[in-house]
Short mmCIF file of C-alpha atoms and ligand atoms in Angstrom, two decimals:
data_model
loop_
_atom_site.label_atom_id
_atom_site.label_comp_id
_atom_site.label_asym_id
_atom_site.label_seq_id
_atom_site.Cartn_x
_atom_site.Cartn_y
_atom_site.Cartn_z
CA MET K 24 -78.88 -58.05 90.74
CA THR K 25 -78.85 -56.85 94.36
CA ASP K 26 -79.59 -53.22 95.25
CA ILE K 27 -75.90 -52.46 95.83
CA SER K 28 -74.85 -54.11 92.55
CA SER K 29 -77.44 -52.24 90.50
CA ARG K 30 -76.45 -48.95 92.15
CA LYS K 31 -72.81 -49.63 91.26
CA ALA K 32 -73.78 -50.45 87.66
CA ASP K 33 -75.67 -47.11 87.45
CA HIS K 34 -72.58 -45.32 88.79
CA ILE K 35 -70.41 -46.75 86.02
CA THR K 36 -72.87 -45.75 83.28
CA LEU K 37 -73.39 -42.21 84.67
CA ALA K 38 -69.70 -41.57 85.45
CA LEU K 39 -68.95 -41.93 81.72
CA GLN K 40 -71.29 -39.02 80.87
CA THR K 41 -69.54 -35.63 80.72
CA GLU K 42 -72.50 -33.86 82.33
CA HIS K 43 -71.53 -35.55 85.62
CA GLN K 44 -68.06 -34.05 85.58
CA SER K 45 -67.67 -30.81 87.57
CA GLN K 46 -69.15 -28.00 85.52
CA GLN K 47 -66.77 -25.49 87.15
CA GLY K 48 -63.66 -27.23 85.78
CA SER K 49 -60.80 -28.46 87.94
CA GLY K 50 -58.84 -25.25 88.41
CA PHE K 51 -55.62 -27.08 87.53
CA ASP K 52 -55.11 -24.71 84.57
CA ARG K 53 -54.65 -21.85 87.05
CA LEU K 54 -51.32 -23.37 88.05
CA ARG K 55 -48.68 -22.59 85.45
CA PHE K 56 -45.12 -23.86 85.50
CA GLU K 57 -42.49 -21.37 84.45
CA PRO K 58 -41.30 -22.70 81.09
CA ASN K 59 -37.66 -23.80 81.08
CA PRO K 60 -36.46 -23.74 77.48
CA LEU K 61 -33.00 -24.89 78.62
CA PRO K 62 -33.75 -28.33 80.07
CA GLN K 63 -30.04 -29.35 79.92
CA MET K 64 -30.93 -33.05 79.83
CA ALA K 65 -32.15 -35.72 77.42
CA MET K 66 -35.72 -37.02 77.65
CA GLU K 67 -34.30 -40.48 78.37
CA ASP K 68 -32.58 -39.13 81.54
CA ILE K 69 -35.94 -38.54 83.21
CA ASP K 70 -36.77 -40.80 86.14
CA LEU K 71 -40.47 -41.14 87.00
CA THR K 72 -40.05 -43.81 89.68
CA ASN K 73 -41.30 -43.29 93.19
CA SER K 74 -41.91 -45.29 96.34
CA PHE K 75 -45.38 -45.80 97.73
CA VAL K 76 -46.41 -47.78 100.84
CA GLY K 77 -43.01 -49.45 100.95
CA GLN K 78 -42.72 -50.50 97.29
CA MET K 79 -41.18 -48.89 94.19
CA ILE K 80 -43.64 -47.91 91.45
CA SER K 81 -42.91 -46.91 87.86
CA ALA K 82 -44.64 -43.50 88.01
CA PRO K 83 -46.32 -41.38 90.70
CA PHE K 84 -49.93 -42.14 89.86
CA MET K 85 -52.45 -44.87 90.46
CA ILE K 86 -55.75 -46.14 89.21
CA GLY K 87 -58.32 -44.52 91.52
CA ALA K 88 -61.03 -46.43 93.38
CA MET K 89 -64.02 -47.37 91.23
CA THR K 90 -65.46 -50.82 91.55
CA GLY K 91 -65.11 -53.60 94.08
CA GLY K 92 -65.58 -56.01 91.22
CA CYS K 93 -69.09 -57.31 91.60
CA ASP K 94 -71.20 -58.15 88.53
CA ASN K 95 -70.14 -55.99 85.56
CA GLY K 96 -67.35 -54.54 87.68
CA GLU K 97 -65.51 -57.86 87.58
CA LEU K 98 -64.28 -57.50 83.98
CA ILE K 99 -63.43 -53.83 84.52
CA ASN K 100 -61.34 -54.75 87.53
CA GLN K 101 -59.64 -57.59 85.67
CA HIS K 102 -58.50 -55.16 82.95
CA LEU K 103 -57.39 -52.58 85.51
CA ALA K 104 -55.54 -55.11 87.68
CA GLU K 105 -53.74 -56.74 84.73
CA ALA K 106 -52.63 -53.32 83.48
CA ALA K 107 -51.51 -52.26 86.98
CA GLU K 108 -49.41 -55.43 87.15
CA ALA K 109 -47.93 -54.97 83.65
CA CYS K 110 -47.03 -51.30 84.26
CA ASN K 111 -46.18 -51.52 87.97
CA ILE K 112 -48.55 -48.80 89.07
CA PRO K 113 -50.88 -49.19 92.08
CA MET K 114 -54.58 -49.92 91.74
CA ALA K 115 -57.18 -48.87 94.28
CA LEU K 116 -60.28 -51.05 94.32
CA GLY K 117 -63.72 -49.54 94.74
CA SER K 118 -65.83 -50.37 97.78
CA GLN K 119 -65.53 -54.05 98.68
CA ARG K 120 -68.68 -53.91 100.76
CA ALA K 121 -70.89 -55.70 98.23
CA ALA K 122 -68.31 -58.41 97.53
CA LEU K 123 -67.80 -59.03 101.27
CA GLU K 124 -71.52 -59.03 102.06
CA LEU K 125 -72.39 -61.30 99.13
CA GLY K 126 -69.35 -63.53 99.68
CA THR K 127 -68.18 -62.94 96.08
CA GLN K 128 -64.67 -64.10 95.23
CA GLN K 129 -62.50 -61.06 94.43
CA GLN K 130 -60.07 -61.69 91.59
CA ALA K 131 -57.86 -58.59 91.69
CA ARG K 132 -54.88 -60.19 93.47
CA ARG K 133 -54.91 -63.16 91.09
CA CYS K 134 -54.65 -60.70 88.14
CA ALA K 135 -52.04 -58.54 89.87
CA PRO K 136 -49.83 -60.80 92.00
CA SER K 137 -47.12 -58.20 92.65
CA ALA K 138 -48.77 -54.79 92.09
CA ILE K 139 -49.78 -52.56 94.99
CA LEU K 140 -53.50 -53.14 95.59
CA LEU K 141 -55.52 -50.92 97.90
CA GLY K 142 -58.67 -52.21 99.57
CA ASN K 143 -61.69 -49.91 100.03
CA LEU K 144 -64.58 -49.48 102.45
CA GLY K 145 -66.95 -46.63 103.25
CA ALA K 146 -66.45 -44.94 106.61
CA THR K 147 -70.04 -45.60 107.64
CA GLN K 148 -69.56 -49.31 106.96
CA LEU K 149 -66.58 -49.26 109.25
CA GLN K 150 -68.58 -47.46 111.91
CA LYS K 151 -71.27 -50.20 111.73
CA GLN K 152 -69.25 -53.35 111.10
CA GLY K 153 -65.91 -52.37 112.57
CA LEU K 154 -62.45 -53.79 112.45
CA ASP K 155 -63.54 -57.27 111.45
CA MET K 156 -64.88 -56.04 108.10
CA ALA K 157 -61.74 -53.95 107.56
CA LYS K 158 -59.55 -57.02 108.15
CA ARG K 159 -61.64 -59.07 105.74
CA ALA K 160 -61.34 -56.34 103.09
CA VAL K 161 -57.55 -56.41 103.44
CA ASP K 162 -57.16 -60.20 103.65
CA SER K 163 -59.48 -60.96 100.72
CA ILE K 164 -57.15 -59.22 98.25
CA GLU K 165 -53.91 -59.23 100.27
CA ALA K 166 -54.13 -55.45 100.17
CA ASN K 167 -51.03 -53.30 100.71
CA ALA K 168 -53.18 -50.62 102.37
CA LEU K 169 -56.84 -49.98 103.16
CA VAL K 170 -58.63 -46.92 101.81
CA ILE K 171 -61.55 -45.58 103.82
CA HIS K 172 -63.80 -43.22 101.90
CA LEU K 173 -65.70 -40.28 103.37
CA ASN K 174 -68.71 -39.36 101.25
CA PRO K 175 -71.31 -37.53 103.38
CA LEU K 176 -72.71 -35.48 100.48
CA GLN K 177 -73.11 -38.57 98.30
CA GLU K 178 -74.91 -40.36 101.15
CA LEU K 179 -77.27 -37.38 101.59
CA VAL K 180 -78.21 -37.31 97.90
CA GLN K 181 -78.42 -41.09 97.54
CA PRO K 182 -81.87 -42.56 98.22
CA ASN K 183 -81.60 -44.39 101.60
CA GLY K 184 -78.02 -43.18 102.05
CA ASP K 185 -76.35 -43.32 105.48
CA ARG K 186 -77.26 -40.26 107.55
CA ASP K 187 -75.76 -41.25 110.89
CA TRP K 188 -72.13 -40.20 110.88
CA ASN K 189 -71.61 -40.43 114.65
CA LEU K 190 -68.43 -42.23 115.79
CA VAL K 191 -66.89 -42.37 112.30
CA LEU K 192 -63.64 -40.73 113.43
CA GLU K 193 -63.41 -43.19 116.34
CA ALA K 194 -63.91 -46.13 113.94
CA ILE K 195 -61.12 -44.81 111.72
CA GLN K 196 -58.84 -44.35 114.75
CA HIS K 197 -59.51 -47.93 115.89
CA CYS K 198 -58.75 -49.21 112.42
CA VAL K 199 -55.48 -47.28 112.13
CA ALA K 200 -54.34 -48.61 115.51
CA ASN K 201 -55.21 -52.25 114.81
CA LEU K 202 -54.79 -52.98 111.11
CA SER K 203 -51.50 -54.46 109.93
CA VAL K 204 -51.42 -52.23 106.81
CA PRO K 205 -51.51 -48.42 106.39
CA VAL K 206 -54.89 -46.70 106.29
CA ILE K 207 -55.55 -44.05 103.64
CA VAL K 208 -58.55 -41.77 104.13
CA LYS K 209 -60.12 -40.22 101.05
CA GLU K 210 -63.11 -38.20 99.90
CA VAL K 211 -64.87 -38.90 96.61
CA GLY K 212 -64.86 -35.51 94.87
CA ALA K 213 -65.63 -32.76 97.42
CA GLY K 214 -62.23 -32.87 99.09
CA ILE K 215 -60.65 -33.16 102.53
CA GLY K 216 -59.61 -29.75 103.85
CA PRO K 217 -57.01 -28.68 106.44
CA GLY K 218 -59.43 -28.78 109.41
CA SER K 219 -60.55 -32.37 108.82
CA ALA K 220 -57.02 -33.40 107.86
CA LYS K 221 -55.79 -32.23 111.29
CA ARG K 222 -58.47 -34.28 113.07
CA LEU K 223 -57.53 -37.33 111.01
CA VAL K 224 -53.84 -36.84 111.81
CA ASP K 225 -54.74 -36.62 115.51
CA ALA K 226 -56.55 -39.95 115.06
CA GLY K 227 -53.30 -41.48 113.78
CA VAL K 228 -53.91 -41.27 110.02
CA GLN K 229 -50.72 -40.82 107.99
CA TRP K 230 -52.15 -40.88 104.46
CA ILE K 231 -54.88 -38.69 102.97
CA GLU K 232 -56.17 -38.72 99.42
CA VAL K 233 -57.78 -35.30 99.00
CA ALA K 234 -60.18 -36.29 96.14
CA GLY K 235 -61.21 -32.67 95.68
CA ARG K 236 -63.75 -31.01 93.43
CA GLY K 237 -62.98 -30.71 89.75
CA GLY K 238 -63.67 -34.13 88.26
CA THR K 239 -66.42 -36.63 88.84
CA SER K 240 -69.35 -35.04 90.71
CA TRP K 241 -71.04 -37.57 92.97
CA ALA K 242 -73.83 -35.17 93.86
CA SER K 243 -74.63 -34.92 90.16
CA ILE K 244 -74.49 -38.70 89.65
CA GLU K 245 -76.68 -39.45 92.66
CA LEU K 246 -79.13 -36.68 91.68
CA ALA K 247 -79.58 -38.35 88.31
CA ARG K 248 -80.61 -41.53 90.18
CA ASN K 249 -82.93 -39.75 92.60
CA GLY K 250 -86.50 -39.60 91.29
CA SER K 251 -87.91 -37.40 94.07
CA ALA K 252 -88.54 -33.79 92.92
CA ARG K 253 -88.39 -32.62 96.54
CA GLU K 254 -85.01 -34.22 97.20
CA ARG K 255 -83.69 -32.92 93.89
CA GLU K 256 -84.67 -29.38 94.89
CA ILE K 257 -82.96 -29.76 98.28
CA ALA K 258 -79.77 -31.14 96.71
CA SER K 259 -79.40 -28.83 93.72
CA PRO K 260 -77.40 -26.00 95.47
CA PHE K 261 -74.83 -28.59 96.55
CA ILE K 262 -73.94 -29.81 93.07
CA ASP K 263 -70.57 -28.05 93.20
CA TRP K 264 -69.99 -28.51 96.93
CA GLY K 265 -66.38 -28.77 98.02
CA MET K 266 -62.98 -27.34 97.24
CA ASP K 267 -60.71 -27.81 94.24
CA THR K 268 -57.85 -30.28 94.49
CA VAL K 269 -55.49 -27.54 93.36
CA GLU K 270 -56.36 -25.39 96.41
CA LEU K 271 -56.64 -28.26 98.88
CA LEU K 272 -53.19 -29.78 98.34
CA PRO K 273 -51.15 -26.75 99.52
CA ALA K 274 -53.65 -25.95 102.29
CA VAL K 275 -53.53 -29.47 103.74
CA GLN K 276 -49.79 -29.69 103.35
CA SER K 277 -49.17 -26.49 105.25
CA ALA K 278 -51.63 -27.50 108.01
CA CYS K 279 -50.20 -31.04 108.34
CA PRO K 280 -46.59 -31.05 107.12
CA THR K 281 -45.92 -34.67 108.19
CA LEU K 282 -48.90 -36.10 106.32
CA ASN K 283 -48.44 -38.18 103.16
CA LEU K 284 -50.70 -36.72 100.49
CA ILE K 285 -52.34 -38.24 97.45
CA GLY K 286 -53.60 -35.69 94.92
CA SER K 287 -56.86 -36.64 93.22
CA GLY K 288 -60.16 -35.29 91.94
CA GLY K 289 -60.16 -33.92 88.41
CA VAL K 290 -56.65 -35.11 87.49
CA ARG K 291 -57.06 -35.67 83.76
CA HIS K 292 -53.58 -35.95 82.21
CA GLY K 293 -49.87 -36.10 82.93
CA LEU K 294 -49.54 -32.32 83.24
CA ASP K 295 -52.14 -32.38 86.05
CA ILE K 296 -50.13 -35.19 87.68
CA ALA K 297 -47.03 -32.94 87.53
CA ARG K 298 -49.05 -30.08 89.07
CA CYS K 299 -50.19 -32.29 91.97
CA ILE K 300 -46.60 -33.40 92.65
CA ARG K 301 -45.49 -29.75 92.58
CA LEU K 302 -48.24 -28.90 95.08
CA GLY K 303 -47.02 -31.48 97.60
CA ALA K 304 -48.62 -34.80 96.62
CA GLN K 305 -46.41 -37.89 96.79
CA VAL K 306 -48.67 -39.76 94.41
CA THR K 307 -51.81 -38.93 92.42
CA ALA K 308 -54.91 -40.92 91.53
CA LEU K 309 -57.19 -40.82 88.49
CA ALA K 310 -60.50 -42.64 88.53
CA GLN K 311 -62.91 -41.62 85.73
CA PRO K 312 -60.21 -41.33 83.01
CA PHE K 313 -59.54 -45.09 83.42
CA LEU K 314 -63.17 -46.12 83.16
CA GLU K 315 -63.60 -46.11 79.38
CA PRO K 316 -60.34 -47.98 78.63
CA ALA K 317 -61.17 -50.44 81.42
CA MET K 318 -64.45 -51.27 79.70
CA GLN K 319 -62.51 -52.13 76.52
CA SER K 320 -59.44 -54.20 77.41
CA THR K 321 -56.26 -54.56 79.44
CA GLU K 322 -54.30 -53.23 76.45
CA ALA K 323 -56.45 -50.06 76.35
CA VAL K 324 -55.68 -49.42 80.05
CA ILE K 325 -51.96 -50.02 79.45
CA GLU K 326 -52.08 -47.56 76.55
CA LYS K 327 -53.73 -44.95 78.81
CA ILE K 328 -51.04 -45.47 81.46
CA THR K 329 -48.20 -45.06 78.94
CA ILE K 330 -49.78 -41.84 77.59
CA LEU K 331 -50.03 -40.43 81.13
CA GLN K 332 -46.40 -41.38 81.76
CA GLU K 333 -45.30 -39.70 78.54
CA GLN K 334 -47.26 -36.51 79.36
CA LEU K 335 -45.64 -36.42 82.80
CA ARG K 336 -42.22 -36.91 81.19
CA TRP K 337 -42.93 -33.95 78.86
CA ALA K 338 -43.92 -31.76 81.83
CA MET K 339 -40.68 -32.73 83.59
CA PHE K 340 -38.56 -32.07 80.48
CA LEU K 341 -40.19 -28.67 79.92
CA THR K 342 -39.53 -27.65 83.53
CA GLY K 343 -35.99 -29.08 83.55
CA SER K 344 -36.85 -31.68 86.23
CA LYS K 345 -34.86 -34.91 85.99
CA ASP K 346 -36.75 -36.60 88.81
CA LEU K 347 -39.70 -36.05 91.12
CA LEU K 348 -37.59 -34.29 93.76
CA GLN K 349 -36.66 -31.66 91.18
CA LEU K 350 -40.27 -31.44 89.94
CA LYS K 351 -41.37 -30.65 93.51
CA LYS K 352 -39.18 -27.53 93.35
CA ALA K 353 -39.97 -26.45 89.77
CA ALA K 354 -40.77 -22.75 89.40
CA ILE K 355 -44.48 -21.91 89.19
CA GLN K 356 -46.45 -18.71 88.73
C1 FMN H 11 -67.53 -45.27 88.53
C2 FMN H 11 -66.89 -44.76 89.79
C3 FMN H 11 -67.07 -45.48 90.97
C4 FMN H 11 -66.47 -45.04 92.16
N1 FMN H 11 -66.58 -45.80 93.30
C5 FMN H 11 -65.82 -45.47 94.39
C6 FMN H 11 -65.77 -46.35 95.51
O1 FMN H 11 -66.40 -47.42 95.54
N2 FMN H 11 -64.99 -45.99 96.57
C7 FMN H 11 -64.28 -44.80 96.58
O2 FMN H 11 -63.55 -44.53 97.54
N3 FMN H 11 -64.35 -43.95 95.54
C8 FMN H 11 -65.09 -44.27 94.45
N4 FMN H 11 -65.11 -43.41 93.36
C9 FMN H 11 -64.50 -42.08 93.50
C10 FMN H 11 -63.12 -41.99 92.89
O3 FMN H 11 -62.21 -42.86 93.52
C11 FMN H 11 -62.57 -40.55 92.94
O4 FMN H 11 -62.31 -40.15 94.27
C12 FMN H 11 -63.50 -39.52 92.32
O5 FMN H 11 -64.17 -40.08 91.18
C13 FMN H 11 -62.75 -38.28 91.86
O6 FMN H 11 -61.72 -38.61 90.95
P1 FMN H 11 -61.87 -38.43 89.35
O7 FMN H 11 -62.23 -36.98 89.13
O8 FMN H 11 -60.51 -38.80 88.80
O9 FMN H 11 -62.94 -39.35 88.88
C14 FMN H 11 -65.70 -43.83 92.17
C15 FMN H 11 -65.53 -43.13 90.96
C16 FMN H 11 -66.10 -43.57 89.78
C17 FMN H 11 -65.89 -42.78 88.53
#
């Protein structure tokens, strides 16, 4: 196994352990919908469909970025991609860097010929290897959009992580201007706030996935892999670095009203999905909750998707929202 592949395998094992979920909780419970005991509709009237990057999807959530599909990630991605295809929900791949560098064949498009697939690269990779790598990431899976992840805290905690973040914004801007598909910029669990969102919008970015604090903690995962007592001491105050998804969504929306927002980071069920939509997200993404089913089978992932859809439908029924436009206006406390 290469260094990158063994790091990715560690990530999968550690991400399944609850101690690496945010210890502060997600804050989603703070947002309460006003109950509507007079829904005046039948459950079967509810429409979950939405459009995303030019295609209709069956519900406003996607499988969040986890693995690019190298080594043990290949089977996980096969299950995720087959389920995304069967349920018509988008799937974001994890970083494709290893697959592109090792020349590994990526199977996601073969498993999901018509689903929305999102490619993925780290921003520092883009800064070093530029547009050519971005184009290869898109072409290799016929991606509908490219996700660029910003993860400075993770890189600081990670042994030998990238510490030169000069010219990252310029690399993103170049990519947005020259790629044939939309670019989505995301964090990995600390969040993108209004200040950075504005700079990204000025660079031409039209999609941001906030990936706020509240779910998987990358500082915690990378700390568990870092054997140096000195580095552990330096990193420990930053374990809960970042802002909660539930506070970031309205803040970014009011700072950048034209931006398309994806709500993610700590989204754990269909009621959280409803909360993100109410707070201004067009779509939401869940990563860690799909990991365990993805290790089992395609059917287990499909079952997870149908449970999330049903929970979202319940939230819409209980707020009297027939469709997502109505859910966006549902009364909250
Ligand atoms: C095992 C695992 C691997 C991940 N790898 C990537 C990655 O390669 N690229 C990326 O953009 N995000 C990656 N993430 C971050 C997620 O996409 C997501 O932003 C973060 O985990 C917060 O969402 P969650 O609380 O639903 O897990 C990974 C997450 C997990 C759990």
